[in-house]
Short mmCIF file of C-alpha atoms in Angstrom, two decimals:
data_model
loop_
_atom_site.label_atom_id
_atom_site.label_comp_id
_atom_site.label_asym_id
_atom_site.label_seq_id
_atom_site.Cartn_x
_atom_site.Cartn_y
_atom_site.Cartn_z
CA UNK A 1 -159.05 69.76 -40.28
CA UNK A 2 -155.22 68.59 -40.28
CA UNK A 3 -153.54 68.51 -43.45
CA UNK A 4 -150.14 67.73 -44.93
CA UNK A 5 -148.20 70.26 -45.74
CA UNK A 6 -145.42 70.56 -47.97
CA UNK A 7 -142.58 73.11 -48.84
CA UNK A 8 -141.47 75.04 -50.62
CA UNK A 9 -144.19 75.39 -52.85
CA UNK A 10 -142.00 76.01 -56.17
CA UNK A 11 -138.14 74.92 -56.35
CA UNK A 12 -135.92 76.15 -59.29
CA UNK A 13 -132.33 74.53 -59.57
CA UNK A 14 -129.63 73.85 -61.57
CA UNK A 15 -128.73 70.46 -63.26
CA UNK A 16 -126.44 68.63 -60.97
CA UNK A 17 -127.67 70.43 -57.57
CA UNK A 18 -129.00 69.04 -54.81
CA UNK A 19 -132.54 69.64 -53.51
CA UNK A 20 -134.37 68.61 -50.24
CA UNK A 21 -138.46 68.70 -50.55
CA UNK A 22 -139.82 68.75 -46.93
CA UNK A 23 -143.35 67.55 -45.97
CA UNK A 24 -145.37 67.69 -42.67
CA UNK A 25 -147.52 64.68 -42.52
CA UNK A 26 -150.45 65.05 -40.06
CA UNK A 27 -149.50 64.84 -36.90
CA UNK A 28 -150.92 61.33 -35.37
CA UNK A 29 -149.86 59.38 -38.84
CA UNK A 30 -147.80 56.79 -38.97
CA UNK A 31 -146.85 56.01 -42.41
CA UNK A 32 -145.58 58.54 -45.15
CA UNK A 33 -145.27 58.16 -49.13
CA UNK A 34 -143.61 60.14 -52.12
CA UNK A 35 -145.19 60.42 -55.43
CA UNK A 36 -144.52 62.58 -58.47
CA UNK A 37 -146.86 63.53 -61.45
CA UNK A 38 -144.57 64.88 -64.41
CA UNK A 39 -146.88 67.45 -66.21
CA UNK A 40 -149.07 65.82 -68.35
CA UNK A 41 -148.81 62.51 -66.68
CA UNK A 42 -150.03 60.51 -64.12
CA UNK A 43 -149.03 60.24 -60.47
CA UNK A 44 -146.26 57.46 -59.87
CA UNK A 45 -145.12 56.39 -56.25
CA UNK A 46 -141.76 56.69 -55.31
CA UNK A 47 -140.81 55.42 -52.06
CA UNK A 48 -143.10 54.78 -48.73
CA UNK A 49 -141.36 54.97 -45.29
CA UNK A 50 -142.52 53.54 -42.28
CA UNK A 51 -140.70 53.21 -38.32
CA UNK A 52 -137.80 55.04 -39.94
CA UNK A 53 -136.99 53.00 -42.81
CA UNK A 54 -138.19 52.63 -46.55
CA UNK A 55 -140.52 49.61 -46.79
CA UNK A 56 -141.05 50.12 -50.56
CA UNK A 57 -139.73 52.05 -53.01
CA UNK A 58 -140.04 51.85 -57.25
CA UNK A 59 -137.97 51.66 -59.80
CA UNK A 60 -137.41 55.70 -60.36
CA UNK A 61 -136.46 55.90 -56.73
CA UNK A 62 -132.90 55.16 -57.43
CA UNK A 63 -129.30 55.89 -55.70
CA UNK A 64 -130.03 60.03 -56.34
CA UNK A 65 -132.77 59.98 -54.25
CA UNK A 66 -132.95 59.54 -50.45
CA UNK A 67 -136.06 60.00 -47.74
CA UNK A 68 -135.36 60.87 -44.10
CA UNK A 69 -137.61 61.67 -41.08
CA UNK A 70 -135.05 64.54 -38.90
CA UNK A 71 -137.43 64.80 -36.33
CA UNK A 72 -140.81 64.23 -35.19
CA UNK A 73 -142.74 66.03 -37.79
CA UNK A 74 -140.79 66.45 -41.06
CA UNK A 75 -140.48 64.15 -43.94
CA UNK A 76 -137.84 65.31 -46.21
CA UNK A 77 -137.01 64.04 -50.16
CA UNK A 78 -133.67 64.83 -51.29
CA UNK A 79 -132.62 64.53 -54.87
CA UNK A 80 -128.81 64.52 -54.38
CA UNK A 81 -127.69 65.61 -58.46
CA UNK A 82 -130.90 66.71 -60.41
CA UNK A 83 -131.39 65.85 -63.60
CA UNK A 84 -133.53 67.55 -66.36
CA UNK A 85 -136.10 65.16 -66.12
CA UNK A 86 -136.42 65.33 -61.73
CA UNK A 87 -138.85 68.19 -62.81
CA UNK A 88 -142.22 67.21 -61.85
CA UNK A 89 -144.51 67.71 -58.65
CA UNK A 90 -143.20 65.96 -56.12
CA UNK A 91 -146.18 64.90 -53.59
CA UNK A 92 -145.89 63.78 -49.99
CA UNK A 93 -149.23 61.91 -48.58
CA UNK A 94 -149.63 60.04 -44.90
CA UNK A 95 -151.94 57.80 -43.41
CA UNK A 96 -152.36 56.92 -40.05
CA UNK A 97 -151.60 52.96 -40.50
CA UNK A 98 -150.89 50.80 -43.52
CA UNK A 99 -153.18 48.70 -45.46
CA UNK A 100 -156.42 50.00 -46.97
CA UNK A 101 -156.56 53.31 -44.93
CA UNK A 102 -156.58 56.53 -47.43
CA UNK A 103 -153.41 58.37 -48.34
CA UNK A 104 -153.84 61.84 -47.36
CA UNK A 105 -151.88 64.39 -50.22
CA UNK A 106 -150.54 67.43 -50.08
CA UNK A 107 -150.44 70.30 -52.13
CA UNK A 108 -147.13 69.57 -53.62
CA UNK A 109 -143.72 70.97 -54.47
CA UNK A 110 -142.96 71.97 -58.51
CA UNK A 111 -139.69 71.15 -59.03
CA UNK A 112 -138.06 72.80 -62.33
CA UNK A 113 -134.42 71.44 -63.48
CA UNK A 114 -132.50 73.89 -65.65
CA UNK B 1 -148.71 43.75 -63.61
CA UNK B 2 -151.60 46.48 -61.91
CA UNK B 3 -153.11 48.85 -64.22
CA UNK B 4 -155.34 51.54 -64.54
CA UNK B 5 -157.30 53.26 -67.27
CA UNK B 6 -159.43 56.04 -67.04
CA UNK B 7 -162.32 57.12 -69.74
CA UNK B 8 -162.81 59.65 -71.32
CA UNK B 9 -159.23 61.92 -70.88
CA UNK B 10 -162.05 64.97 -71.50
CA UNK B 11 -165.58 65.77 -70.65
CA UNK B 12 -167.32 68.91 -71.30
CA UNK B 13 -170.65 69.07 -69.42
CA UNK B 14 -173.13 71.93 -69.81
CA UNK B 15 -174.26 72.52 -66.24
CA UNK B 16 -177.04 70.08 -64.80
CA UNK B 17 -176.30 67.60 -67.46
CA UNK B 18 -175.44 64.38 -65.47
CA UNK B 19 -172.55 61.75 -66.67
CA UNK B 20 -170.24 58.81 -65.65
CA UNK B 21 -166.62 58.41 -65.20
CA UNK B 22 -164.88 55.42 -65.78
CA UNK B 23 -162.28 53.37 -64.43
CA UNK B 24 -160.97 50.21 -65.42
CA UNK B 25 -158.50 48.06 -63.71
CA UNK B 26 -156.36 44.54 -63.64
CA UNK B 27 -154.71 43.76 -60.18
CA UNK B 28 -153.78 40.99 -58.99
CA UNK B 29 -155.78 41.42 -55.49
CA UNK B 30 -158.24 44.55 -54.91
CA UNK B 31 -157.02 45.80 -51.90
CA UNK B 32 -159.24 48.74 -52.30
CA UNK B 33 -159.77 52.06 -54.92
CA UNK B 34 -159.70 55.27 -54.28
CA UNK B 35 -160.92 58.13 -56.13
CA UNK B 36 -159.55 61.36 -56.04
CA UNK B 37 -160.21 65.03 -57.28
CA UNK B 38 -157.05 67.48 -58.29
CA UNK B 39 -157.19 71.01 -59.42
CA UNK B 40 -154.86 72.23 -61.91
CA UNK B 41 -151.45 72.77 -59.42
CA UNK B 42 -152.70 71.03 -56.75
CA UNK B 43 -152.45 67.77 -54.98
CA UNK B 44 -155.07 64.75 -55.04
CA UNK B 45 -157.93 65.44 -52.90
CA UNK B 46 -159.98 62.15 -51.31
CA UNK B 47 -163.11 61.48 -52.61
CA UNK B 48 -164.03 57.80 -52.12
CA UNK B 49 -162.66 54.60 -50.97
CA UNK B 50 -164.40 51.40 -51.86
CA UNK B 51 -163.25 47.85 -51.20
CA UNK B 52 -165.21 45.24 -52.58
CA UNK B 53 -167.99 44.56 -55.71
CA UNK B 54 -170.94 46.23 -55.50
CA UNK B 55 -170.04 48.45 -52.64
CA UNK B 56 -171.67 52.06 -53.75
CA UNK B 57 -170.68 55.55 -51.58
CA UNK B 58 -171.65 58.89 -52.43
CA UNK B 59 -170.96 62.49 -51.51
CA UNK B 60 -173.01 65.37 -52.74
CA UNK B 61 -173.31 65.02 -56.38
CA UNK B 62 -171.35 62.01 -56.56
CA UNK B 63 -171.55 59.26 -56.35
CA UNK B 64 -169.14 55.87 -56.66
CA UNK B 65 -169.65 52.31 -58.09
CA UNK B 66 -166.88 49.13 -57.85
CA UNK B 67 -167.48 45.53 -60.16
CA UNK B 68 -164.93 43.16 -60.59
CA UNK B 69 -163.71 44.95 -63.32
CA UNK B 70 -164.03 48.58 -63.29
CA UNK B 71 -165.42 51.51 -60.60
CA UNK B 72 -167.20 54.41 -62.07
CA UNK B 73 -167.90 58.17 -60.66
CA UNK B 74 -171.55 58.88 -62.09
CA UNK B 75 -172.05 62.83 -61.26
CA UNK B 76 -175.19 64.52 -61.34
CA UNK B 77 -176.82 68.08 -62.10
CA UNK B 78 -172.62 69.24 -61.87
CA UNK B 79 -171.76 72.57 -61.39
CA UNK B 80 -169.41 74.74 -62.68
CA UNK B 81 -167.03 74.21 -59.27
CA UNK B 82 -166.78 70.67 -59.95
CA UNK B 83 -164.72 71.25 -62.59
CA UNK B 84 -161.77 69.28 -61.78
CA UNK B 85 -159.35 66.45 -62.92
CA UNK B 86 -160.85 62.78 -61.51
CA UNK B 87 -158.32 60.50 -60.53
CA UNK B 88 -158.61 56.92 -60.14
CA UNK B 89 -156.33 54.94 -58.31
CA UNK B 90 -155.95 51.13 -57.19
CA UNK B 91 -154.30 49.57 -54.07
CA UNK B 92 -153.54 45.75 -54.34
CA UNK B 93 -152.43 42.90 -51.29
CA UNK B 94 -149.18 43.11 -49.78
CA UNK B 95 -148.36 46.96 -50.91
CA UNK B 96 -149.43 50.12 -49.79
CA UNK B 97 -148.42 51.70 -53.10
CA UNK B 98 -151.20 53.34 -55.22
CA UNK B 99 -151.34 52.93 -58.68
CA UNK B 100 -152.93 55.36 -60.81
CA UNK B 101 -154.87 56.34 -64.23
CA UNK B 102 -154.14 59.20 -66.02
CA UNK B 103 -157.62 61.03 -65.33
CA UNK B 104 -160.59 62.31 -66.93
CA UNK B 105 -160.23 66.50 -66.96
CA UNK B 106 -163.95 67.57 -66.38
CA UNK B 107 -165.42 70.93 -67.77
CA UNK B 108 -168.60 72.18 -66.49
CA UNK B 109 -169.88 75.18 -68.17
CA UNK B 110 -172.33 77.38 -66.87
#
């Protein structure tokens, strides 16, 4: 069964460093979403990207973060100066068109800020 | 503005002993609500989607309800694998955003 998958798995970094979280939606899907879940918490969207361009994105998603698609099949988050409180689970999910359809997750990226 | 709540943060279920989830909401159009299982370090797996009140769907031992108001996972006879966090989430009109509740962490103990 085709699944998202994301990478790397864990991430340790420095305050101030830049880090890129890559995803691999599944293959025939169209539309492609960031969330995080800080630990104890519950899971907030960030941004969702569609036709190579953000069509929504929230209030956390500000001028330190930036979503790109390189290529055909990667989906890439980068954090451009990390703060303390970037850590979190960062989780990319995909569905094949928008509206009701169900966002497929995947297993997520654990992001720690020193 | 769209919310969710989930009740109880906790269960602890001896195995076979049946109970219900719950989820309430406000949104300002259902678009639909999912339901989703996570385990500890891992990302939301898809349950259920239902769109509209009184629509019921069920897999194995669960099973999913949706009023106007709230949604709730009944499960029954659980084993010790479901053990799990439940996540509830809600979609409104004109996003594709999902909002979500903070959970109910099931126990099932042999």
């Amino acid at each position: 069964e085709p699944e998202v998958t994301q990478t790397p798995s864990h991430q340790v970094t420095q305050m101030g460093q830049e880090v890129i979280l890559r995803c691999v939606p599944i293959s025939n899907h169209l539309y492609f979403y960031w969330y995080r879940q800080i630990l104890g918490q519950k899971v907030e969207f960030l941004v969702s990207f569609y036709n190579n361009e953000i069509s929504e994105k929230s209030e956390i998603f500000d001028d330190q973060f930036s979503v790109e698609r390189p290529d055909g099949s990667n989906f890439t988050l980068k954090i451009r100066s990390t703060k303390l409180e970037d850590s979190a689970m960062y989780f990319c999910a995909s569905v094949t068109g928008g509206g009701i359809e169900t966002q497929y997750f995947g297993p997520g990226t654990r992001l720690l800020v020193l | 503005e769209d919310q969710v709540t989930q009740s109880p943060e906790a269960l602890r279920l001896q195995e076979g002993e049946s109970s219900s989830l719950n989820c309430s909401y406000t949104v300002s159009g259902l678009r639909g609500l999912f339901w989703y299982r996570q385990d500890p370090g891992k990302g939301p797996e898809f349950l259920f989607t239902l769109y509209s009140a009184g629509e019921e769907k069920e897999k194995e031992r669960l099973k999913a309800t949706l009023t106007k108001k709230e949604s709730f996972l009944h499960i029954t006879a659980p084993k010790p694998e479901d053990s799990a966090t439940y996540l509830c989430a809600v979609q409104s009109y004109n996003t594709d955003k999902l909002i979500f509740g903070t959970g109910t962490r099931l126990q099932v103990f042999p």
